[in-house]
Each structure stands twice: as structure tokens, then as C-alpha cells.
Amino acid sequence: MRLLEEREAIVQYGRKLITSNLTTGSGGNLSIYNRAEGLVAIKPSGVDYFEMKPKDVVVVAPDGQIVEGDLQPSSEIRFHLALLRYREDINAVVHTHQVYATTIACMNWELPAVHYLVGFSGNKVPLAKYATFGSQELSDNIIAAIGNYNACLMANHGIVTVGKDFGSAFATAEELELVSRLYYQTKCIGEPAILSDKEMITIGEKFQTYGQRK
Ligand SMILES: [Zn+2]
């Protein structure tokens, strides 16, 4: 079986999407790119996260051709592959319908720097224009909006986060759910204070060196 490690990561992080309340049912999807092998592992379409086994994961070429797998790949395979091809620093893509981020996306708003943790994306989270799920237009809209950010809201749909690995793309999804909730709550009681772009540059620099030094 090709990409065994990546298949196991999709099963592991798929379950984490449910246990971390970032998605429900078989909603959301995730993919990971092994650049050395030139192959992508992606969640199969419509399979329950707790039923999914490593053998169910679909392995495709970056152009979408199925290399290994009996099941259909995720219905959102277009934007997954477009993101992995778009930027060399993107190896992992996580897409969810997490409730607070999706609330902001349903307002067709961007998520501004209401809290410094928006720095997991950049100085904000941009918004991709609405298009039908699974469509080429949706993929094009995400690529047009994401630029160098590590996340993008999807109008009337959800959010997509990207990273060098699942650890970082998943952490971005989790932290942005907190920031989205804070934005929603502050908007409920007034007009929140937004951090400046200059401060968000400082935050971005600090994030580079945060954590355990190796
Ligand atoms: Zn979706």
C-alpha cells in the first residue's frame, strides 16, 4: 500500500475533527501531500470518520488521477489539489464546517484580528466568494482569496486551513474557531477593537520562534 503513514494520519486527524467538535458526521475533509513521492492521500467521500480505515484512504496524483483506492475521493478534491499545487509550503489541507467560523462565513465577512491568535492565518482570515460545493469555481475562488494566508473562509460553507503538516493545519482550524467565536460574541455586544496590521506582523514573527526550541 502506498503512503501508509499519510493514510494513518488521515484516519487519526479525521477522528480528531469529530472529537474536537470541528465537524459532524462525515462532513469536512483532509488531504496530505508527500512531495518526495509526488502523491496525495485524501479522505474518501462520505465515509464515517470512525469507520474509516487506512485502506479506505484514496491516493491520487496531483492532477487528480487515482493511483490507489476503491472508494471515490472527497467531493472537494478540486480545491485540495489546487492548494497543494498552488504553494510549495502547503502539504496539508483541512476543510471543516466548524460552527463559529462558518457563522462568520455565512455573513460573507472576513475574520479580522479581534484576537492575536488570528496570526495562525495572518493579519486576518480572507473570504472566498460563494460557489457550489465541489465545483471548479469554488476551487478558483479559494485560490484567488487565500494568497499567503494559512486559512480562508468559504462564503455560506465553512473554512479551509493549510500548513506544512496536519499538526499545523489542524491547530490553525482549532485556534480560528476560538477567534471566530470571540468575533461573534464581541459583535453581539458592540464593536470589537481590532489589532493593527503592524502588531500582527510582530505576532507573526513571534509565532516563528514560539514553543520548544530544538
Ligand atoms: Zn464542505
Coordinates of N, CA and C and ligand atoms in Angstrom, one line a residue:
M1 N 0.8 -1.2 0.0 CA 0.0 0.0 0.0 C 0.9 1.3 0.0
R2 N 0.6 2.2 -0.9 CA 1.4 3.5 -0.9 C 0.9 4.4 0.2
L3 N 1.9 5.3 0.6 CA 1.6 6.3 1.6 C 0.9 5.8 2.9
L4 N 1.5 4.8 3.4 CA 0.9 4.2 4.6 C 0.8 5.2 5.8
E5 N 1.9 5.9 6.0 CA 2.0 6.9 7.1 C 0.9 8.0 6.9
E6 N 0.8 8.4 5.7 CA -0.2 9.5 5.4 C -1.6 9.0 5.5
R7 N -1.8 7.7 5.1 CA -3.2 7.1 5.3 C -3.6 7.1 6.8
E8 N -2.6 6.7 7.6 CA -2.8 6.6 9.1 C -3.1 8.0 9.7
A9 N -2.4 9.0 9.1 CA -2.5 10.4 9.6 C -3.9 10.9 9.3
I10 N -4.5 10.5 8.1 CA -5.8 11.0 7.7 C -6.8 10.3 8.6
V11 N -6.7 9.1 9.0 CA -7.6 8.4 9.9 C -7.5 9.1 11.3
Q12 N -6.3 9.3 11.8 CA -6.1 9.9 13.1 C -6.7 11.3 13.2
Y13 N -6.3 12.2 12.2 CA -6.8 13.6 12.3 C -8.2 13.7 11.9
G14 N -8.7 12.7 11.1 CA -10.2 12.7 10.8 C -11.0 12.5 12.1
R15 N -10.5 11.6 12.9 CA -11.2 11.4 14.2 C -11.1 12.6 15.1
K16 N -10.0 13.2 15.1 CA -9.8 14.4 15.9 C -10.7 15.6 15.4
L17 N -11.1 15.6 14.2 CA -12.0 16.6 13.7 C -13.4 16.5 14.4
I18 N -13.7 15.2 14.7 CA -15.0 15.0 15.4 C -14.8 15.2 16.9
T19 N -13.8 14.7 17.5 CA -13.6 14.8 18.9 C -13.3 16.2 19.4
S20 N -12.8 17.0 18.4 CA -12.5 18.4 18.7 C -13.7 19.3 18.3
N21 N -14.8 18.7 18.0 CA -16.0 19.5 17.6 C -15.8 20.4 16.4
L22 N -14.9 20.0 15.5 CA -14.7 20.9 14.3 C -15.6 20.4 13.1
T23 N -16.2 19.3 13.2 CA -17.1 18.9 12.1 C -18.1 17.8 12.7
T24 N -19.1 17.5 11.9 CA -20.1 16.5 12.3 C -20.3 15.4 11.2
G25 N -20.7 14.2 11.6 CA -21.0 13.2 10.6 C -19.7 12.9 9.7
S26 N -20.0 12.8 8.4 CA -18.8 12.6 7.5 C -18.4 13.9 6.9
G27 N -18.9 15.1 7.4 CA -18.6 16.4 6.8 C -17.1 16.8 7.0
G28 N -16.7 17.7 6.2 CA -15.3 18.1 6.2 C -14.4 17.1 5.5
N29 N -13.2 17.5 5.3 CA -12.3 16.5 4.6 C -10.8 17.0 4.8
L30 N -9.9 16.1 4.5 CA -8.5 16.4 4.7 C -7.6 15.7 3.7
S31 N -6.5 16.3 3.4 CA -5.5 15.6 2.5 C -4.1 16.0 2.9
I32 N -3.2 15.2 2.4 CA -1.8 15.4 2.7 C -0.9 15.0 1.5
Y33 N 0.1 15.8 1.2 CA 0.9 15.7 0.0 C 2.3 15.1 0.4
N34 N 2.7 14.0 -0.1 CA 4.0 13.5 0.0 C 4.8 14.0 -1.2
R35 N 5.5 15.1 -1.1 CA 6.1 15.7 -2.3 C 7.2 14.9 -2.8
A36 N 8.0 14.1 -1.9 CA 9.1 13.3 -2.4 C 8.5 12.2 -3.4
E37 N 7.3 11.6 -3.0 CA 6.8 10.6 -3.9 C 5.8 11.2 -4.9
G38 N 5.5 12.5 -4.8 CA 4.6 13.1 -5.8 C 3.2 12.5 -5.7
L39 N 2.8 12.1 -4.5 CA 1.4 11.5 -4.3 C 0.7 12.2 -3.2
V40 N -0.6 12.2 -3.3 CA -1.5 12.9 -2.3 C -2.4 11.8 -1.7
A41 N -2.6 11.8 -0.4 CA -3.5 10.9 0.3 C -4.7 11.8 0.7
I42 N -5.9 11.4 0.4 CA -7.1 12.2 0.6 C -8.2 11.4 1.2
K43 N -9.1 12.0 2.0 CA -10.2 11.3 2.6 C -11.1 10.8 1.5
P44 N -11.7 9.6 1.7 CA -12.7 9.1 0.7 C -14.0 9.9 1.0
S45 N -14.9 10.0 0.0 CA -16.1 10.7 0.0 C -17.2 10.0 0.9
G46 N -17.8 10.7 1.8 CA -19.0 10.3 2.6 C -18.7 9.1 3.5
V47 N -17.5 8.9 4.0 CA -17.2 7.8 4.9 C -17.1 8.3 6.3
D48 N -17.8 7.6 7.2 CA -17.8 8.0 8.7 C -16.3 7.9 9.2
Y49 N -16.0 9.0 9.9 CA -14.6 9.1 10.4 C -14.2 7.9 11.3
F50 N -15.1 7.4 12.1 CA -14.8 6.3 13.0 C -14.9 4.9 12.3
E51 N -15.4 4.9 11.1 CA -15.4 3.6 10.3 C -14.2 3.6 9.4
M52 N -13.7 4.7 9.1 CA -12.6 4.8 8.1 C -11.4 4.1 8.5
K53 N -10.8 3.3 7.6 CA -9.6 2.6 7.8 C -8.5 3.1 6.9
P54 N -7.2 2.9 7.2 CA -6.2 3.4 6.3 C -6.4 2.9 4.9
K55 N -6.9 1.7 4.7 CA -7.0 1.2 3.3 C -8.1 1.9 2.5
D56 N -9.0 2.6 3.2 CA -10.1 3.3 2.6 C -9.6 4.7 2.0
V57 N -8.5 5.2 2.5 CA -8.0 6.5 2.1 C -7.6 6.3 0.6
V58 N -7.9 7.4 -0.2 CA -7.6 7.3 -1.6 C -6.2 8.0 -1.9
V59 N -5.4 7.4 -2.7 CA -4.1 8.0 -3.1 C -4.3 8.5 -4.6
V60 N -4.0 9.7 -4.8 CA -4.1 10.3 -6.1 C -2.8 11.0 -6.5
A61 N -2.7 11.2 -7.8 CA -1.6 12.1 -8.3 C -2.1 13.5 -8.2
P62 N -1.1 14.5 -8.2 CA -1.5 15.9 -8.0 C -2.5 16.4 -9.1
D63 N -2.6 15.7 -10.2 CA -3.6 16.1 -11.2 C -5.0 15.4 -11.0
G64 N -5.1 14.6 -9.9 CA -6.4 14.0 -9.5 C -6.6 12.6 -10.0
Q65 N -5.7 12.1 -10.8 CA -5.8 10.7 -11.2 C -5.7 9.7 -10.0
I66 N -6.6 8.8 -9.9 CA -6.5 7.8 -8.8 C -5.4 6.8 -9.0
V67 N -4.5 6.7 -8.0 CA -3.3 5.8 -8.1 C -3.7 4.5 -7.3
E68 N -4.3 4.7 -6.2 CA -4.7 3.5 -5.3 C -6.0 3.9 -4.6
G69 N -6.9 3.0 -4.6 CA -8.1 3.2 -3.8 C -9.4 2.7 -4.5
D70 N -10.3 2.0 -3.7 CA -11.5 1.5 -4.3 C -12.7 2.5 -4.2
L71 N -12.5 3.5 -3.2 CA -13.6 4.4 -3.0 C -13.3 5.7 -3.8
Q72 N -14.4 6.5 -3.9 CA -14.3 7.8 -4.5 C -13.6 8.8 -3.6
P73 N -12.7 9.6 -4.1 CA -12.1 10.6 -3.2 C -13.1 11.7 -2.8
S74 N -12.8 12.5 -1.8 CA -13.6 13.6 -1.3 C -14.2 14.4 -2.4
S75 N -15.4 14.8 -2.2 CA -16.1 15.7 -3.3 C -15.4 17.0 -3.4
E76 N -14.5 17.4 -2.5 CA -13.8 18.7 -2.6 C -12.4 18.5 -3.0
I77 N -12.1 17.4 -3.8 CA -10.8 17.1 -4.2 C -10.2 18.2 -5.0
R78 N -11.0 19.0 -5.8 CA -10.5 20.0 -6.6 C -9.7 21.1 -5.9
F79 N -10.3 21.6 -4.8 CA -9.6 22.7 -4.1 C -8.5 22.1 -3.3
H80 N -8.6 20.9 -2.8 CA -7.4 20.3 -2.1 C -6.2 20.3 -3.0
L81 N -6.4 19.7 -4.2 CA -5.2 19.6 -5.1 C -4.8 21.0 -5.6
A82 N -5.7 21.9 -5.8 CA -5.3 23.2 -6.3 C -4.4 23.9 -5.2
L83 N -4.8 23.8 -3.9 CA -4.0 24.4 -2.9 C -2.6 23.7 -2.8
L84 N -2.5 22.4 -2.9 CA -1.2 21.7 -2.8 C -0.3 22.1 -3.9
R85 N -1.0 22.4 -5.1 CA -0.2 22.8 -6.3 C 0.2 24.2 -6.2
Y86 N -0.7 25.0 -5.5 CA -0.5 26.5 -5.6 C 0.7 27.0 -4.8
R87 N 1.0 26.4 -3.6 CA 2.1 26.9 -2.8 C 2.9 25.7 -2.3
E88 N 4.2 25.9 -2.4 CA 5.1 24.8 -2.0 C 5.2 24.6 -0.5
D89 N 4.8 25.6 0.3 CA 4.8 25.4 1.7 C 3.5 24.7 2.2
I90 N 2.6 24.4 1.3 CA 1.4 23.7 1.7 C 1.5 22.2 1.4
N91 N 1.5 21.4 2.5 CA 1.5 19.9 2.3 C 0.2 19.3 2.9
A92 N -0.5 20.1 3.7 CA -1.7 19.5 4.4 C -2.8 20.5 4.2
V93 N -4.0 20.0 4.0 CA -5.2 20.8 3.8 C -6.3 20.2 4.7
V94 N -6.9 21.1 5.5 CA -8.0 20.6 6.3 C -9.3 21.5 6.0
H95 N -10.4 20.9 5.8 CA -11.6 21.7 5.5 C -12.7 21.2 6.5
T96 N -13.3 22.2 7.1 CA -14.4 21.9 8.1 C -15.6 22.8 7.9
H97 N -16.7 22.4 8.6 CA -17.8 23.3 8.7 C -18.0 23.8 10.2
Q98 N -16.8 24.0 10.8 CA -16.8 24.4 12.3 C -17.7 25.6 12.5
V99 N -18.5 25.5 13.5 CA -19.7 26.4 13.6 C -19.5 27.9 13.6
Y100 N -18.5 28.3 14.5 CA -18.3 29.8 14.6 C -17.6 30.3 13.3
A101 N -16.6 29.7 12.8 CA -16.0 30.2 11.6 C -17.0 30.2 10.5
T102 N -17.9 29.2 10.4 CA -18.9 29.1 9.3 C -20.0 30.2 9.5
T103 N -20.2 30.5 10.8 CA -21.1 31.7 11.1 C -20.6 32.9 10.4
I104 N -19.3 33.2 10.6 CA -18.8 34.4 10.0 C -18.8 34.3 8.5
A105 N -18.5 33.1 8.0 CA -18.6 32.9 6.5 C -20.0 33.1 5.9
C106 N -21.0 32.7 6.7 CA -22.4 32.9 6.3 C -22.8 34.4 6.3
M107 N -22.0 35.2 7.0 CA -22.3 36.7 6.9 C -21.5 37.3 5.7
N108 N -20.7 36.4 5.1 CA -19.9 36.9 4.0 C -18.9 37.9 4.5
W109 N -18.4 37.7 5.7 CA -17.4 38.6 6.3 C -16.0 37.9 6.3
E110 N -15.0 38.7 6.3 CA -13.7 38.2 6.6 C -13.6 38.1 8.1
L111 N -12.6 37.4 8.7 CA -12.4 37.4 10.1 C -11.2 38.3 10.4
P112 N -11.4 39.5 11.1 CA -10.3 40.4 11.3 C -9.6 40.0 12.6
A113 N -8.5 40.8 12.9 CA -7.6 40.5 14.1 C -8.3 40.9 15.4
V114 N -9.4 40.3 15.8 CA -10.0 40.6 17.0 C -9.3 40.0 18.2
H115 N -8.4 39.1 17.9 CA -7.5 38.4 18.9 C -6.2 38.0 18.2
Y116 N -5.1 38.0 19.0 CA -3.9 37.8 18.3 C -3.7 36.4 17.7
L117 N -4.5 35.5 18.1 CA -4.5 34.1 17.6 C -4.9 34.0 16.1
V118 N -5.5 35.1 15.6 CA -5.8 35.1 14.2 C -4.5 35.0 13.4
G119 N -3.3 35.3 14.1 CA -2.0 35.1 13.5 C -1.7 33.7 13.0
F120 N -2.5 32.7 13.4 CA -2.3 31.4 12.8 C -2.6 31.5 11.3
S121 N -3.4 32.4 10.9 CA -3.7 32.6 9.5 C -2.9 33.7 8.8
G122 N -2.7 34.9 9.6 CA -2.1 36.1 9.1 C -2.7 37.2 9.8
N123 N -2.8 38.4 9.2 CA -3.4 39.5 9.9 C -4.9 39.5 9.8
K124 N -5.5 38.4 9.2 CA -6.9 38.2 9.1 C -7.1 36.8 8.5
V125 N -8.4 36.5 8.4 CA -8.7 35.3 7.5 C -9.5 35.8 6.4
P126 N -9.0 35.7 5.1 CA -9.8 36.2 4.0 C -11.0 35.4 3.7
L127 N -11.9 35.9 2.8 CA -13.1 35.2 2.5 C -13.1 34.8 1.0
A128 N -13.4 33.6 0.7 CA -13.6 33.2 -0.7 C -15.0 33.3 -1.1
K129 N -15.3 33.9 -2.3 CA -16.7 34.1 -2.7 C -17.4 32.7 -2.8
Y130 N -18.7 32.8 -2.7 CA -19.5 31.6 -2.7 C -19.5 30.9 -4.1
A131 N -19.4 29.6 -4.1 CA -19.7 28.8 -5.3 C -20.1 27.4 -4.8
T132 N -20.8 26.7 -5.6 CA -21.4 25.3 -5.2 C -20.3 24.4 -4.8
F133 N -20.5 23.6 -3.7 CA -19.5 22.7 -3.2 C -19.1 21.7 -4.3
G134 N -17.8 21.4 -4.3 CA -17.2 20.5 -5.3 C -16.9 21.1 -6.6
S135 N -17.3 22.4 -6.8 CA -17.2 22.9 -8.2 C -15.8 23.5 -8.4
Q136 N -15.4 23.6 -9.7 CA -14.2 24.2 -10.1 C -14.2 25.7 -9.7
E137 N -15.4 26.3 -9.8 CA -15.5 27.8 -9.4 C -15.1 28.0 -8.0
L138 N -15.6 27.0 -7.1 CA -15.2 27.2 -5.7 C -13.7 27.1 -5.5
S139 N -13.1 26.1 -6.2 CA -11.6 26.0 -6.1 C -10.9 27.3 -6.6
D140 N -11.4 27.8 -7.7 CA -10.8 29.1 -8.2 C -11.0 30.2 -7.2
N141 N -12.1 30.3 -6.6 CA -12.4 31.4 -5.6 C -11.5 31.3 -4.4
I142 N -11.2 30.0 -3.9 CA -10.3 29.8 -2.8 C -8.9 30.3 -3.1
I143 N -8.4 29.8 -4.3 CA -7.1 30.2 -4.7 C -7.0 31.7 -4.9
A144 N -8.0 32.4 -5.4 CA -8.0 33.8 -5.6 C -7.9 34.5 -4.2
A145 N -8.5 33.9 -3.2 CA -8.6 34.6 -1.9 C -7.5 34.3 -0.9
I146 N -6.9 33.1 -1.0 CA -6.0 32.7 0.1 C -4.6 33.4 0.1
G147 N -4.1 33.7 -1.1 CA -2.8 34.4 -1.1 C -1.8 33.7 -0.3
N148 N -1.1 34.4 0.6 CA -0.2 33.8 1.5 C -0.7 33.5 2.9
Y149 N -2.0 33.6 3.1 CA -2.7 33.2 4.3 C -2.7 31.7 4.6
N150 N -2.8 31.3 5.8 CA -2.9 29.9 6.1 C -4.3 29.4 6.3
A151 N -5.3 30.3 6.0 CA -6.7 29.9 6.1 C -7.5 30.8 5.2
C152 N -8.7 30.3 4.9 CA -9.6 31.0 4.1 C -11.1 30.6 4.5
L153 N -11.9 31.6 4.7 CA -13.3 31.3 5.0 C -13.9 31.1 3.6
M154 N -15.0 30.2 3.6 CA -15.7 29.9 2.3 C -17.1 30.4 2.5
A155 N -17.5 31.4 1.7 CA -18.9 32.0 1.9 C -20.0 31.0 2.0
N156 N -20.8 31.1 3.0 CA -22.0 30.2 3.1 C -21.6 28.7 3.1
H157 N -20.4 28.4 3.6 CA -20.0 27.0 3.5 C -19.1 26.6 4.8
G158 N -17.9 27.2 4.9 CA -17.1 26.7 6.0 C -15.7 27.4 6.0
I159 N -14.7 26.6 6.2 CA -13.3 27.2 6.3 C -12.4 26.1 5.8
V160 N -11.3 26.6 5.2 CA -10.2 25.7 4.8 C -8.9 26.2 5.4
T161 N -8.1 25.3 6.1 CA -6.8 25.7 6.6 C -5.7 24.9 6.0
V162 N -4.5 25.5 5.9 CA -3.4 24.8 5.2 C -2.2 24.9 6.1
G163 N -1.2 24.0 5.9 CA 0.0 24.0 6.7 C 1.1 23.1 6.1
K164 N 2.2 23.1 6.8 CA 3.3 22.2 6.3 C 3.0 20.7 6.7
D165 N 2.1 20.5 7.7 CA 1.7 19.2 8.1 C 0.4 19.3 8.7
F166 N -0.2 18.1 9.1 CA -1.5 18.1 9.7 C -1.5 18.8 11.1
G167 N -0.4 18.7 11.8 CA -0.3 19.3 13.1 C -0.6 20.8 13.0
S168 N 0.0 21.5 12.0 CA -0.1 22.9 11.9 C -1.5 23.3 11.3
A169 N -1.9 22.6 10.3 CA -3.2 22.9 9.7 C -4.4 22.7 10.6
F170 N -4.3 21.6 11.5 CA -5.3 21.3 12.4 C -5.3 22.4 13.6
A171 N -4.1 22.8 14.1 CA -4.0 23.8 15.1 C -4.6 25.1 14.6
T172 N -4.4 25.4 13.3 CA -5.0 26.7 12.8 C -6.5 26.6 12.8
A173 N -7.0 25.4 12.4 CA -8.5 25.3 12.4 C -9.1 25.5 13.8
E174 N -8.4 24.9 14.8 CA -8.9 25.0 16.2 C -8.8 26.4 16.7
E175 N -7.6 27.1 16.5 CA -7.5 28.4 17.0 C -8.4 29.4 16.3
L176 N -8.6 29.2 15.0 CA -9.5 30.1 14.3 C -11.0 29.9 14.7
E177 N -11.3 28.7 15.3 CA -12.7 28.6 15.8 C -12.8 29.4 17.0
L178 N -11.8 29.5 17.9 CA -11.9 30.3 19.1 C -12.0 31.8 18.6
V179 N -11.2 32.2 17.7 CA -11.2 33.6 17.3 C -12.5 34.0 16.6
S180 N -13.1 33.0 15.9 CA -14.4 33.3 15.2 C -15.5 33.4 16.3
R181 N -15.4 32.6 17.3 CA -16.4 32.7 18.4 C -16.2 34.0 19.1
L182 N -15.0 34.5 19.4 CA -14.8 35.8 20.0 C -15.3 36.9 19.2
Y183 N -15.1 36.8 17.9 CA -15.6 37.8 17.0 C -17.2 37.9 17.0
Y184 N -17.8 36.7 16.9 CA -19.2 36.6 17.0 C -19.7 37.2 18.3
Q185 N -19.1 36.8 19.4 CA -19.6 37.3 20.7 C -19.4 38.8 20.9
T186 N -18.2 39.3 20.4 CA -18.0 40.7 20.6 C -19.0 41.5 19.7
K187 N -19.3 41.0 18.5 CA -20.2 41.7 17.6 C -21.6 41.7 18.3
C188 N -21.9 40.7 19.1 CA -23.2 40.7 19.8 C -23.4 41.8 20.8
I189 N -22.3 42.3 21.4 CA -22.4 43.3 22.4 C -21.9 44.7 22.0
G190 N -21.3 44.8 20.8 CA -20.8 46.1 20.4 C -19.8 45.9 19.2
E191 N -18.9 46.9 19.1 CA -17.9 46.9 18.0 C -16.6 46.5 18.6
P192 N -16.0 45.3 18.3 CA -14.8 44.9 18.9 C -13.6 45.8 18.4
A193 N -12.6 45.9 19.3 CA -11.3 46.5 18.9 C -10.5 45.5 18.0
I194 N -9.9 46.0 16.9 CA -9.2 45.1 16.0 C -7.7 45.5 16.1
L195 N -6.8 44.5 16.2 CA -5.4 44.7 16.3 C -4.9 45.3 14.9
S196 N -3.9 46.1 15.0 CA -3.3 46.7 13.8 C -2.5 45.7 12.9
D197 N -2.4 46.0 11.7 CA -1.5 45.2 10.8 C -0.1 45.1 11.3
K198 N 0.4 46.3 11.9 CA 1.8 46.3 12.4 C 1.9 45.4 13.5
E199 N 1.0 45.4 14.5 CA 1.0 44.4 15.6 C 1.0 43.0 15.1
M200 N 0.2 42.7 14.1 CA 0.0 41.4 13.6 C 1.3 40.9 12.9
I201 N 2.1 41.8 12.4 CA 3.4 41.5 11.8 C 4.3 41.0 13.0
T202 N 4.3 41.8 14.1 CA 5.1 41.4 15.3 C 4.6 40.0 15.8
I203 N 3.3 39.8 15.8 CA 2.8 38.5 16.3 C 3.3 37.4 15.3
G204 N 3.3 37.6 14.0 CA 3.7 36.6 13.1 C 5.2 36.2 13.3
E205 N 6.0 37.3 13.6 CA 7.4 37.0 13.9 C 7.6 36.2 15.2
K206 N 6.8 36.5 16.2 CA 6.9 35.8 17.5 C 6.4 34.3 17.3
F207 N 5.4 34.1 16.5 CA 4.9 32.7 16.2 C 6.1 31.9 15.6
Q208 N 6.9 32.5 14.8 CA 8.0 31.7 14.2 C 8.9 31.1 15.2
T209 N 9.1 31.7 16.4 CA 10.1 31.2 17.3 C 9.4 30.7 18.6
Y210 N 8.1 30.7 18.6 CA 7.3 30.2 19.8 C 7.5 28.7 20.0
G211 N 7.4 28.3 21.2 CA 7.4 26.8 21.5 C 8.8 26.3 22.0
Q212 N 9.0 25.0 21.9 CA 10.2 24.4 22.4 C 11.3 24.5 21.4
R213 N 12.4 25.1 21.7 CA 13.5 25.2 20.8 C 14.2 23.8 20.7
K214 N 14.4 23.5 19.5 CA 15.1 22.2 19.3 C 16.6 22.3 19.2
Ligands
ZN1 ZN -17.6 21.5 2.9

